[in-house]
Structure formats: structure tokens, C-alpha cells
mmCIF file of C-alpha atoms in Angstrom:
data_model
loop_
_atom_site.group_PDB
_atom_site.id
_atom_site.type_symbol
_atom_site.label_atom_id
_atom_site.label_comp_id
_atom_site.label_asym_id
_atom_site.label_seq_id
_atom_site.Cartn_x
_atom_site.Cartn_y
_atom_site.Cartn_z
ATOM 1 C CA MET L 1 -10.573 -17.729 21.023
ATOM 2 C CA PHE L 2 -13.682 -17.974 18.844
ATOM 3 C CA ARG L 3 -16.103 -15.161 19.548
ATOM 4 C CA ARG L 4 -19.778 -15.235 18.767
ATOM 5 C CA ASN L 5 -20.513 -13.952 15.286
ATOM 6 C CA SER L 6 -16.870 -14.157 14.330
ATOM 7 C CA VAL L 7 -15.497 -15.672 11.170
ATOM 8 C CA ASN L 8 -12.236 -17.566 10.936
ATOM 9 C CA ILE L 9 -10.047 -16.278 8.125
ATOM 10 C CA SER L 10 -6.542 -17.007 6.971
ATOM 11 C CA LEU L 11 -4.412 -14.901 4.711
ATOM 12 C CA SER L 12 -0.824 -14.115 3.908
ATOM 13 C CA ILE L 13 0.566 -10.697 4.746
ATOM 14 C CA ASN L 14 4.043 -9.966 3.430
ATOM 15 C CA GLY L 15 4.638 -13.688 3.025
ATOM 16 C CA THR L 16 3.625 -14.646 6.565
ATOM 17 C CA LYS L 17 0.485 -16.702 7.103
ATOM 18 C CA TYR L 18 -2.026 -15.343 9.600
ATOM 19 C CA GLU L 19 -5.224 -16.847 10.909
ATOM 20 C CA ALA L 20 -7.745 -14.855 12.925
ATOM 21 C CA ASP L 21 -11.305 -14.933 14.179
ATOM 22 C CA VAL L 22 -12.757 -11.607 13.101
ATOM 23 C CA GLU L 23 -16.067 -9.837 13.237
ATOM 24 C CA PRO L 24 -17.603 -9.811 9.766
ATOM 25 C CA ARG L 25 -17.539 -6.002 9.709
ATOM 26 C CA LEU L 26 -13.825 -5.675 10.525
ATOM 27 C CA LEU L 27 -12.018 -3.725 7.824
ATOM 28 C CA LEU L 28 -8.823 -5.111 6.313
ATOM 29 C CA VAL L 29 -6.891 -2.013 7.397
ATOM 30 C CA HIS L 30 -7.860 -2.670 11.027
ATOM 31 C CA LEU L 31 -6.856 -6.326 10.718
ATOM 32 C CA ILE L 32 -3.473 -5.267 9.343
ATOM 33 C CA ARG L 33 -2.866 -2.563 11.957
ATOM 34 C CA ASP L 34 -4.689 -3.720 15.079
ATOM 35 C CA VAL L 35 -4.643 -7.518 14.869
ATOM 36 C CA VAL L 36 -1.398 -8.183 12.996
ATOM 37 C CA GLY L 37 0.399 -5.063 14.277
ATOM 38 C CA LEU L 38 1.734 -3.710 10.991
ATOM 39 C CA THR L 39 1.168 0.022 11.402
ATOM 40 C CA GLY L 40 2.841 1.203 8.208
ATOM 41 C CA THR L 41 -0.511 1.144 6.443
ATOM 42 C CA HIS L 42 -2.188 4.373 7.474
ATOM 43 C CA ILE L 43 -5.830 5.162 8.087
ATOM 44 C CA GLY L 44 -6.898 8.445 6.597
ATOM 45 C CA CYS L 45 -10.453 9.006 5.511
ATOM 46 C CA GLU L 46 -11.921 5.481 5.849
ATOM 47 C CA THR L 47 -13.995 6.228 2.744
ATOM 48 C CA SER L 48 -11.435 5.351 0.012
ATOM 49 C CA ILE L 49 -10.867 8.981 -0.929
ATOM 50 C CA CYS L 50 -7.321 9.565 0.361
ATOM 51 C CA GLY L 51 -5.519 6.285 -0.434
ATOM 52 C CA ALA L 52 -3.370 6.302 2.724
ATOM 53 C CA CYS L 53 -4.440 2.699 3.346
ATOM 54 C CA THR L 54 -3.454 1.340 -0.082
ATOM 55 C CA VAL L 55 -2.033 -2.192 -0.082
ATOM 56 C CA MET L 56 -1.533 -4.879 -2.711
ATOM 57 C CA LEU L 57 -4.271 -7.499 -2.516
ATOM 58 C CA ASP L 58 -3.610 -10.518 -4.721
ATOM 59 C CA GLY L 59 -1.348 -8.400 -6.899
ATOM 60 C CA LYS L 60 -3.709 -5.447 -7.352
ATOM 61 C CA THR L 61 -3.808 -2.222 -5.410
ATOM 62 C CA ALA L 62 -6.677 -1.967 -2.976
ATOM 63 C CA LYS L 63 -7.742 0.606 -0.452
ATOM 64 C CA SER L 64 -7.831 -1.531 2.663
ATOM 65 C CA CYS L 65 -10.320 0.779 4.390
ATOM 66 C CA CYS L 66 -12.949 -0.388 1.915
ATOM 67 C CA VAL L 67 -12.250 -4.115 2.043
ATOM 68 C CA LEU L 68 -13.677 -6.299 4.770
ATOM 69 C CA ALA L 69 -11.155 -8.624 6.347
ATOM 70 C CA VAL L 70 -13.420 -11.559 5.494
ATOM 71 C CA GLN L 71 -13.166 -10.570 1.816
ATOM 72 C CA ALA L 72 -9.405 -11.060 2.074
ATOM 73 C CA ASP L 73 -9.761 -14.640 3.320
ATOM 74 C CA GLY L 74 -7.239 -16.729 1.402
ATOM 75 C CA ALA L 75 -5.617 -13.668 -0.168
ATOM 76 C CA GLU L 76 -2.050 -12.483 -0.346
ATOM 77 C CA VAL L 77 -1.559 -8.981 0.996
ATOM 78 C CA ILE L 78 1.552 -6.863 0.610
ATOM 79 C CA THR L 79 1.909 -3.800 2.824
ATOM 80 C CA ILE L 80 4.600 -1.123 2.876
ATOM 81 C CA GLU L 81 6.512 -3.281 5.370
ATOM 82 C CA GLY L 82 6.711 -6.068 2.806
ATOM 83 C CA LEU L 83 8.469 -4.110 0.065
ATOM 84 C CA ALA L 84 12.058 -3.892 1.292
ATOM 85 C CA GLN L 85 13.990 -7.124 0.848
ATOM 86 C CA ASN L 86 17.204 -8.157 2.597
ATOM 87 C CA GLY L 87 17.629 -4.717 4.103
ATOM 88 C CA GLN L 88 17.396 -2.999 0.717
ATOM 89 C CA LEU L 89 14.675 -0.505 -0.046
ATOM 90 C CA HIS L 90 12.345 -1.324 -2.919
ATOM 91 C CA PRO L 91 13.121 0.929 -5.916
ATOM 92 C CA VAL L 92 9.916 2.911 -5.293
ATOM 93 C CA GLN L 93 10.882 3.472 -1.659
ATOM 94 C CA GLU L 94 14.366 4.459 -2.804
ATOM 95 C CA GLY L 95 12.852 6.860 -5.340
ATOM 96 C CA PHE L 96 10.835 8.591 -2.635
ATOM 97 C CA TRP L 97 14.013 8.888 -0.571
ATOM 98 C CA GLU L 98 16.207 10.146 -3.418
ATOM 99 C CA LYS L 99 13.674 12.543 -4.960
ATOM 100 C CA HIS L 100 12.205 13.852 -1.700
ATOM 101 C CA GLY L 101 8.781 12.458 -2.498
ATOM 102 C CA LEU L 102 7.434 13.090 0.966
ATOM 103 C CA GLN L 103 7.059 15.782 3.559
ATOM 104 C CA CYS L 104 4.859 14.797 6.499
ATOM 105 C CA GLY L 105 4.847 11.175 5.322
ATOM 106 C CA TYR L 106 1.247 10.415 6.105
ATOM 107 C CA CYS L 107 0.286 9.578 2.525
ATOM 108 C CA THR L 108 3.637 7.995 1.700
ATOM 109 C CA PRO L 109 2.889 4.295 2.365
ATOM 110 C CA GLY L 110 -0.275 4.419 0.276
ATOM 111 C CA MET L 111 1.389 6.520 -2.400
ATOM 112 C CA ILE L 112 4.282 4.037 -2.638
ATOM 113 C CA MET L 113 1.905 1.073 -2.862
ATOM 114 C CA ALA L 114 -0.092 2.852 -5.590
ATOM 115 C CA ALA L 115 3.148 3.532 -7.463
ATOM 116 C CA CYS L 116 4.133 -0.148 -7.153
ATOM 117 C CA GLY L 117 0.795 -1.129 -8.660
ATOM 118 C CA LEU L 118 1.240 1.372 -11.461
ATOM 119 C CA LEU L 119 4.757 0.157 -12.288
ATOM 120 C CA LYS L 120 3.632 -3.472 -12.179
ATOM 121 C CA ASP L 121 1.055 -2.775 -14.872
ATOM 122 C CA THR L 122 2.910 0.016 -16.692
ATOM 123 C CA PRO L 123 6.665 -0.469 -16.269
ATOM 124 C CA ASN L 124 7.635 2.528 -18.399
ATOM 125 C CA PRO L 125 5.007 5.164 -17.637
ATOM 126 C CA THR L 126 4.844 8.665 -19.018
ATOM 127 C CA GLU L 127 4.462 11.555 -16.603
ATOM 128 C CA GLU L 128 0.769 11.689 -17.470
ATOM 129 C CA GLU L 129 0.396 7.958 -16.739
ATOM 130 C CA ILE L 130 2.157 8.436 -13.388
ATOM 131 C CA ARG L 131 -0.131 11.305 -12.454
ATOM 132 C CA HIS L 132 -3.150 9.250 -13.499
ATOM 133 C CA GLY L 133 -1.812 6.178 -11.652
ATOM 134 C CA ILE L 134 -1.549 7.975 -8.321
ATOM 135 C CA GLU L 135 -4.638 10.142 -8.656
ATOM 136 C CA GLY L 136 -6.569 8.094 -6.083
ATOM 137 C CA ASN L 137 -4.013 9.029 -3.437
ATOM 138 C CA LEU L 138 -4.015 12.459 -1.860
ATOM 139 C CA CYS L 139 -0.990 14.373 -0.633
ATOM 140 C CA ARG L 140 -1.534 17.670 1.135
ATOM 141 C CA CYS L 141 2.147 18.582 1.404
ATOM 142 C CA THR L 142 4.244 17.981 -1.677
ATOM 143 C CA GLY L 143 2.295 19.260 -4.638
ATOM 144 C CA TYR L 144 2.991 15.872 -6.266
ATOM 145 C CA GLN L 145 5.950 16.916 -8.453
ATOM 146 C CA ASN L 146 8.547 15.150 -6.293
ATOM 147 C CA ILE L 147 6.292 12.110 -6.056
ATOM 148 C CA VAL L 148 6.124 11.958 -9.849
ATOM 149 C CA GLU L 149 9.923 12.274 -9.979
ATOM 150 C CA ALA L 150 10.224 9.463 -7.419
ATOM 151 C CA VAL L 151 8.068 7.161 -9.535
ATOM 152 C CA LYS L 152 10.125 8.028 -12.650
ATOM 153 C CA TYR L 153 13.278 7.207 -10.659
ATOM 154 C CA ALA L 154 11.794 3.862 -9.626
ATOM 155 C CA ALA L 155 10.716 3.033 -13.179
ATOM 156 C CA ASP L 156 14.250 3.697 -14.439
ATOM 157 C CA LYS L 157 15.787 1.640 -11.636
ATOM 158 C CA LEU L 158 13.429 -1.286 -12.205
ATOM 159 C CA LYS L 159 14.144 -1.140 -15.940
ATOM 160 C CA ALA L 160 17.893 -1.239 -15.253
ATOM 161 C CA GLN L 161 17.429 -4.270 -12.958
ATOM 162 C CA ALA L 162 15.413 -6.211 -15.559
#
């Protein structure tokens, strides 16, 4: 159904094509969660401070609470649900599991997506580069050390798979 003042967009989310008529002010995070139904991407601050809504947008990390859905027209989006393949956790997800990189889990999807972006650009990061790479994502529970260890684990695993 085409609503007045709506814009037709199409995009790929986790490899699946979606088309929707959206209000021009609809945020990408709301499209992902409320229209498409992928609730792994969390909404935290809605001001890009916390990073809970981080996704990959055309291969770059983006805070989906600060991107209009219409800006993602034609884009490829990867959410936390799109990382695991064939029932196997992505190495970053596995790292968070193995190194206890989460407590309440609220920041975890965004933190994992930020780590994926970091490792895409910097496959062999130092601890300082990891800390810098995730600094736009807030965690109120872990104190970050286990998250850093999880990213190191993932970097080593990805290196071994290469």
C-alpha cells in the first residue's frame, strides 16, 4: 500500500531483497526492526552515542539510528542476524562467546558489528587499535577488557582461516 508522502525504497538486508513504502523520516533502525522484523539490532540512545544500533551499510559500519531509511535505498545492509553462516557463528560472535565479551547483552550486537568493521579494515589490530575501533560503542557492564579479548580471538581465528 502506497501512503501519502511515502517513498518507495528497495534494499538488501542480510542478502534478502526488501521493498517498502516508508515515510521519509523513518530511521533505518526502525525499518530493520519494525518493518522487516529483525530485532537483533538494538535501539539505545537514538543519537548515535551508544552504538547499539550499529550495522554494516555497503561494507562500512553505520549507526542505523542516524541513517534515514530512504538514504539506504539501493544499499546492502548486514545486521547481527546476517553474520552466522550455515549454522556457524561468525568468528567475532564466537570470540564474544569464548571470551565472555558480554554481560547484559544490550550493546553486544552493535559491538560485534563494530568489531567486524574494524577487522575488515584492520585484520591484525593491536589492543590500542581494538579499543579505538570500538570506542563509538558503549558497554555499561563489562569494562571492555573481555570485549577486547573477544576481538583479538576473532582476529586470530580470521587470520587462521585466511
